[in-house]
């Protein structure tokens, strides 16, 4: 028997998740987890107009917490123009105004977009799972697992607070591979936005072909490499992490390895994100900065709005 989602997915030519910053990360995580299972391209878009390959046969999920982010609005308009199958995830704003008769998932108001990641993810992931016709995630079970993991902090891995103390003045460089690349990027952004300080992210294997040449400067610049390890890494990838560790150690910048055992890929994404999100708020506290306000993002949006 063909299910509705199978029938639908066989007609789809692709899926695009559009959004910026804190509203984009859920899509990047969904892509990291599901792109290889999908029979059609699953892309994320963090820019203005969508690429021309996105047609009426594509599903486009537009995520904007405020509903007023100009890049996402522009992507939304291009999807509307070509007649793509649209899904909107927002609290309101211009995108909601323009979404009469479209399926809209309304987010709770009053938090920062980046703090809405759990709710955005719990909306975006099932949409993509349905569109590509794979089984759906059991979120209530998942939240029980994640709650239990907090007890392992400070035991299996150092507590987020201890790691935050170690990296609050140096510069963290989060390095992930596979599904943890999106987590490394999220961690960098959370340090930027919550702790208001410099952080970088990179991915393996790519960083072995360029960044590694700069590692002899890490100590001088106070850069601490933080390796996000997965228990699902291939043997080759594990060997790569270990060899990279050895090269960095020669320059006196031993990497910190973060790894949690016994988890699925999805659980690793969420558990390590939760750990590093907590670390970023601890880092804000240690640095004496307000982890919530993002005045410069707001100012930039104001300047762009005044100029238009
Ligand atoms: C602020 C934040 C930002 C916003 C971004 C897009 O907490 O995380 O990265 O998410 O400026 O704005 P929205 O999410 O309203 O489309």
Coordinates of C-alpha atoms and ligand atoms in Angstrom, one line a residue:
X1 CA 0.0 0.0 0.0
X2 CA 1.3 3.5 -0.9
X3 CA 1.0 5.9 2.0
X4 CA 0.0 9.6 1.4
X5 CA 3.6 10.7 2.2
X6 CA 5.1 8.1 -0.2
X7 CA 2.8 9.3 -3.0
X8 CA 3.6 12.9 -2.1
X9 CA 7.3 12.3 -1.9
X10 CA 7.5 10.5 -5.2
X11 CA 6.1 13.6 -6.8
X12 CA 8.5 15.9 -5.1
X13 CA 11.7 16.9 -6.9
X14 CA 13.4 18.4 -3.8
X15 CA 13.0 19.9 -0.4
X16 CA 14.5 23.3 0.6
X17 CA 14.6 24.7 4.2
X18 CA 15.1 28.5 4.2
X19 CA 15.9 30.6 7.2
X20 CA 18.7 32.6 8.8
X21 CA 20.7 32.4 12.1
X22 CA 18.8 30.9 15.0
X23 CA 16.0 30.0 12.6
X24 CA 18.2 28.2 10.2
X25 CA 20.0 25.7 12.5
X26 CA 17.1 23.3 12.8
X27 CA 17.0 22.9 9.0
X28 CA 20.8 22.3 8.9
X29 CA 20.4 19.6 11.6
X30 CA 17.5 18.0 9.8
X31 CA 19.5 18.0 6.6
X32 CA 22.6 16.5 8.3
X33 CA 20.4 13.7 9.6
X34 CA 18.2 13.0 6.7
X35 CA 19.8 14.1 3.4
X36 CA 21.4 10.7 2.8
X37 CA 18.0 8.9 3.3
X38 CA 16.1 11.2 0.9
X39 CA 15.6 10.2 -2.7
X40 CA 15.4 13.9 -3.7
X41 CA 17.9 16.7 -2.9
X42 CA 17.4 18.2 0.6
X43 CA 19.0 21.6 0.7
X44 CA 19.2 24.5 3.2
X45 CA 19.1 28.2 2.0
X46 CA 20.5 31.1 3.9
X47 CA 20.2 33.9 1.4
X48 CA 17.8 36.0 -0.6
X49 CA 16.1 34.5 -3.8
X50 CA 16.1 30.7 -4.0
X51 CA 18.2 29.0 -6.7
X52 CA 16.4 28.3 -10.0
X53 CA 16.4 24.6 -9.4
X54 CA 13.6 25.2 -6.8
X55 CA 10.4 24.9 -8.8
X56 CA 6.7 24.2 -8.2
X57 CA 7.7 20.5 -7.7
X58 CA 9.7 21.4 -4.6
X59 CA 8.6 21.7 -1.0
X60 CA 10.0 24.8 0.7
X61 CA 9.9 25.2 4.5
X62 CA 10.4 28.8 5.5
X63 CA 11.5 29.4 9.1
X64 CA 11.6 32.9 10.6
X65 CA 11.0 33.3 14.3
X66 CA 10.1 37.0 13.9
X67 CA 8.6 36.6 10.5
X68 CA 10.4 39.8 9.4
X69 CA 13.9 38.6 8.3
X70 CA 14.4 40.0 4.8
X71 CA 16.4 37.2 3.4
X72 CA 13.8 34.6 4.5
X73 CA 11.0 36.8 3.2
X74 CA 12.7 37.0 -0.2
X75 CA 13.2 33.2 -0.3
X76 CA 9.5 32.9 0.7
X77 CA 8.4 35.2 -2.1
X78 CA 10.5 33.4 -4.7
X79 CA 9.0 30.0 -3.6
X80 CA 5.5 31.6 -3.8
X81 CA 6.2 33.0 -7.3
X82 CA 7.2 29.6 -8.7
X83 CA 4.4 27.8 -6.9
X84 CA 6.4 25.5 -4.6
X85 CA 4.6 23.6 -1.8
X86 CA 5.1 25.9 1.1
X87 CA 5.3 25.4 4.9
X88 CA 5.8 28.3 7.2
X89 CA 7.2 28.3 10.7
X90 CA 7.0 31.6 12.6
X91 CA 5.6 33.6 15.4
X92 CA 4.0 36.2 13.1
X93 CA 5.4 39.3 11.3
X94 CA 5.3 39.9 7.6
X95 CA 5.6 36.3 6.6
X96 CA 2.4 35.4 8.5
X97 CA 0.6 38.3 6.9
X98 CA 1.6 36.9 3.5
X99 CA 0.7 33.3 4.4
X100 CA -3.1 33.4 4.2
X101 CA -4.3 29.9 3.1
X102 CA -0.8 28.4 3.6
X103 CA 0.1 25.8 6.3
X104 CA 1.7 27.8 9.2
X105 CA 3.2 26.3 12.4
X106 CA 3.0 29.1 15.0
X107 CA 5.9 29.3 17.5
X108 CA 5.6 30.5 21.0
X109 CA 6.4 34.2 21.3
X110 CA 8.8 36.0 23.8
X111 CA 12.0 34.1 23.4
X112 CA 15.1 34.6 21.3
X113 CA 15.0 32.8 18.0
X114 CA 18.1 30.8 18.8
X115 CA 16.4 29.6 22.0
X116 CA 13.5 28.3 20.0
X117 CA 15.7 25.6 18.3
X118 CA 14.0 22.7 20.2
X119 CA 10.5 23.7 19.1
X120 CA 11.6 24.6 15.5
X121 CA 13.4 21.3 15.2
X122 CA 10.4 19.4 16.6
X123 CA 8.3 21.0 13.8
X124 CA 10.8 20.9 10.9
X125 CA 12.1 17.4 11.4
X126 CA 8.7 15.6 11.2
X127 CA 7.8 17.7 8.1
X128 CA 10.9 16.5 6.3
X129 CA 10.5 12.9 7.6
X130 CA 6.9 12.9 6.2
X131 CA 8.0 14.4 2.9
X132 CA 10.7 11.9 2.3
X133 CA 8.7 9.0 3.7
X134 CA 10.8 7.8 6.6
X135 CA 9.5 6.8 10.1
X136 CA 8.9 9.7 12.4
X137 CA 10.9 10.5 15.5
X138 CA 9.4 9.8 18.9
X139 CA 9.9 13.2 20.6
X140 CA 8.5 12.3 24.0
X141 CA 10.9 9.4 24.3
X142 CA 13.7 11.6 23.0
X143 CA 13.1 14.2 25.7
X144 CA 13.3 11.6 28.4
X145 CA 16.7 10.4 27.1
X146 CA 18.0 13.9 26.9
X147 CA 16.8 14.7 30.4
X148 CA 18.7 11.7 31.7
X149 CA 21.9 12.8 29.9
X150 CA 22.3 15.9 31.9
X151 CA 23.2 13.6 34.9
X152 CA 26.3 12.4 32.9
X153 CA 27.8 15.9 32.7
X154 CA 30.7 16.2 35.1
X155 CA 31.1 12.5 35.1
X156 CA 31.4 11.1 31.6
X157 CA 32.4 14.5 30.3
X158 CA 33.5 17.6 32.2
X159 CA 30.6 19.9 33.1
X160 CA 29.8 22.7 30.7
X161 CA 30.7 25.1 33.4
X162 CA 34.3 23.7 33.7
X163 CA 34.8 23.7 30.0
X164 CA 33.4 27.3 29.8
X165 CA 35.9 28.3 32.4
X166 CA 38.7 26.8 30.3
X167 CA 37.6 28.5 27.1
X168 CA 36.1 31.8 28.3
X169 CA 39.2 33.8 27.4
X170 CA 40.8 31.6 24.7
X171 CA 38.9 31.2 21.4
X172 CA 37.1 27.9 20.9
X173 CA 37.4 26.2 17.6
X174 CA 34.6 23.5 17.4
X175 CA 35.4 20.8 14.9
X176 CA 32.8 18.2 13.9
X177 CA 32.3 15.6 11.1
X178 CA 29.2 14.2 9.4
X179 CA 26.0 15.0 11.4
X180 CA 28.1 16.9 14.0
X181 CA 29.2 19.6 11.6
X182 CA 25.9 21.4 12.2
X183 CA 26.4 21.1 15.9
X184 CA 29.9 22.6 15.6
X185 CA 28.5 25.5 13.7
X186 CA 25.6 26.0 16.2
X187 CA 28.2 26.0 19.0
X188 CA 30.2 28.7 17.3
X189 CA 27.1 30.8 16.8
X190 CA 25.9 30.3 20.4
X191 CA 29.3 31.5 21.7
X192 CA 29.1 34.6 19.4
X193 CA 25.5 35.4 20.3
X194 CA 25.3 34.4 23.9
X195 CA 28.8 34.9 25.2
X196 CA 29.5 37.8 22.8
X197 CA 33.0 36.6 21.9
X198 CA 34.9 35.1 19.1
X199 CA 34.6 31.4 18.2
X200 CA 35.2 29.4 15.1
X201 CA 33.9 26.1 13.7
X202 CA 35.4 23.7 11.1
X203 CA 34.7 20.3 9.7
X204 CA 36.6 17.1 9.1
X205 CA 37.9 16.0 6.7
X206 CA 38.0 19.4 5.0
X207 CA 40.0 21.1 7.8
X208 CA 42.8 18.6 7.2
X209 CA 43.4 20.1 3.8
X210 CA 43.8 23.7 4.9
X211 CA 43.3 24.8 8.5
X212 CA 45.7 22.3 9.9
X213 CA 48.6 24.4 8.4
X214 CA 47.6 27.2 10.8
X215 CA 47.5 25.1 13.9
X216 CA 51.1 26.1 14.9
X217 CA 49.6 29.6 15.6
X218 CA 46.7 28.3 17.8
X219 CA 48.6 28.6 21.0
X220 CA 49.8 32.2 20.2
X221 CA 46.2 33.2 19.4
X222 CA 44.7 31.4 22.3
X223 CA 42.7 29.0 20.1
X224 CA 41.4 25.8 21.8
X225 CA 40.3 23.1 19.4
X226 CA 37.2 21.2 20.6
X227 CA 36.6 17.9 18.8
X228 CA 32.9 16.8 18.6
X229 CA 33.2 13.0 18.4
X230 CA 30.6 10.6 17.4
X231 CA 30.4 6.9 18.3
X232 CA 29.1 6.4 14.8
X233 CA 32.3 7.7 13.2
X234 CA 33.8 5.4 10.5
X235 CA 37.2 3.9 11.3
X236 CA 38.7 6.2 8.8
X237 CA 37.2 9.3 10.5
X238 CA 38.3 8.1 13.9
X239 CA 41.8 7.7 12.6
X240 CA 41.6 11.2 11.1
X241 CA 40.6 12.7 14.4
X242 CA 43.4 10.9 16.3
X243 CA 46.0 12.0 13.7
X244 CA 44.7 15.6 13.8
X245 CA 44.9 15.5 17.6
X246 CA 48.6 14.3 17.3
X247 CA 49.5 17.1 14.9
X248 CA 47.8 19.8 17.1
X249 CA 49.6 18.4 20.2
X250 CA 52.9 19.0 18.5
X251 CA 52.0 22.7 18.6
X252 CA 51.1 22.6 22.3
X253 CA 47.4 22.9 21.7
X254 CA 45.8 19.6 22.8
X255 CA 42.2 19.3 21.7
X256 CA 39.4 18.7 24.1
X257 CA 37.3 15.7 22.9
X258 CA 33.5 15.7 23.5
X259 CA 31.9 12.3 23.1
X260 CA 28.8 10.8 24.7
X261 CA 28.4 7.0 24.4
X262 CA 25.3 4.9 23.6
X263 CA 23.4 7.5 21.6
X264 CA 21.9 7.4 18.1
X265 CA 23.0 10.1 15.6
X266 CA 19.9 12.1 16.3
X267 CA 20.4 11.9 20.1
X268 CA 24.1 12.9 19.6
X269 CA 23.1 16.0 17.7
X270 CA 20.6 17.1 20.4
X271 CA 22.6 16.0 23.4
X272 CA 25.9 17.7 22.3
X273 CA 23.9 20.8 21.3
X274 CA 22.3 21.0 24.7
X275 CA 25.7 20.6 26.4
X276 CA 27.3 23.3 24.2
X277 CA 24.3 25.6 24.5
X278 CA 24.6 25.4 28.2
X279 CA 28.3 26.0 28.0
X280 CA 27.7 29.2 25.9
X281 CA 25.4 30.6 28.6
X282 CA 27.9 29.7 31.3
X283 CA 30.6 31.4 29.2
X284 CA 28.3 34.6 29.1
X285 CA 28.0 34.4 32.9
X286 CA 31.7 34.0 33.4
X287 CA 32.4 36.9 31.0
X288 CA 29.7 39.1 32.7
X289 CA 27.7 39.7 29.6
X290 CA 24.0 39.5 29.0
X291 CA 23.4 36.2 27.1
X292 CA 19.9 37.2 25.9
X293 CA 20.3 40.6 24.2
X294 CA 21.7 40.8 20.6
X295 CA 22.0 44.5 20.2
X296 CA 24.2 44.4 17.1
X297 CA 21.9 42.1 15.2
X298 CA 19.0 44.3 16.1
X299 CA 20.9 47.4 15.1
X300 CA 21.9 46.0 11.7
X301 CA 18.3 45.0 11.0
X302 CA 17.2 48.5 11.9
X303 CA 19.8 50.1 9.6
X304 CA 18.7 47.8 6.7
X305 CA 15.0 48.6 7.3
X306 CA 15.7 52.4 7.4
X307 CA 17.7 52.1 4.2
X308 CA 14.9 50.3 2.3
Ligands
LIG1 C1 18.6 35.9 17.6 C2 19.1 34.9 16.6 C3 19.3 35.4 15.2 C4 18.0 35.3 14.3 C5 18.3 35.8 12.9 C6 17.0 35.6 12.0 O1 18.3 35.1 18.8 O2 19.2 33.8 16.9 O3 20.3 34.6 14.6 O4 17.5 34.0 14.3 O5 18.6 37.1 12.9 O6 15.9 36.2 12.6 P1 14.5 35.4 12.6 O7 14.9 34.1 13.4 O8 13.6 36.3 13.3 O9 14.2 35.1 11.2

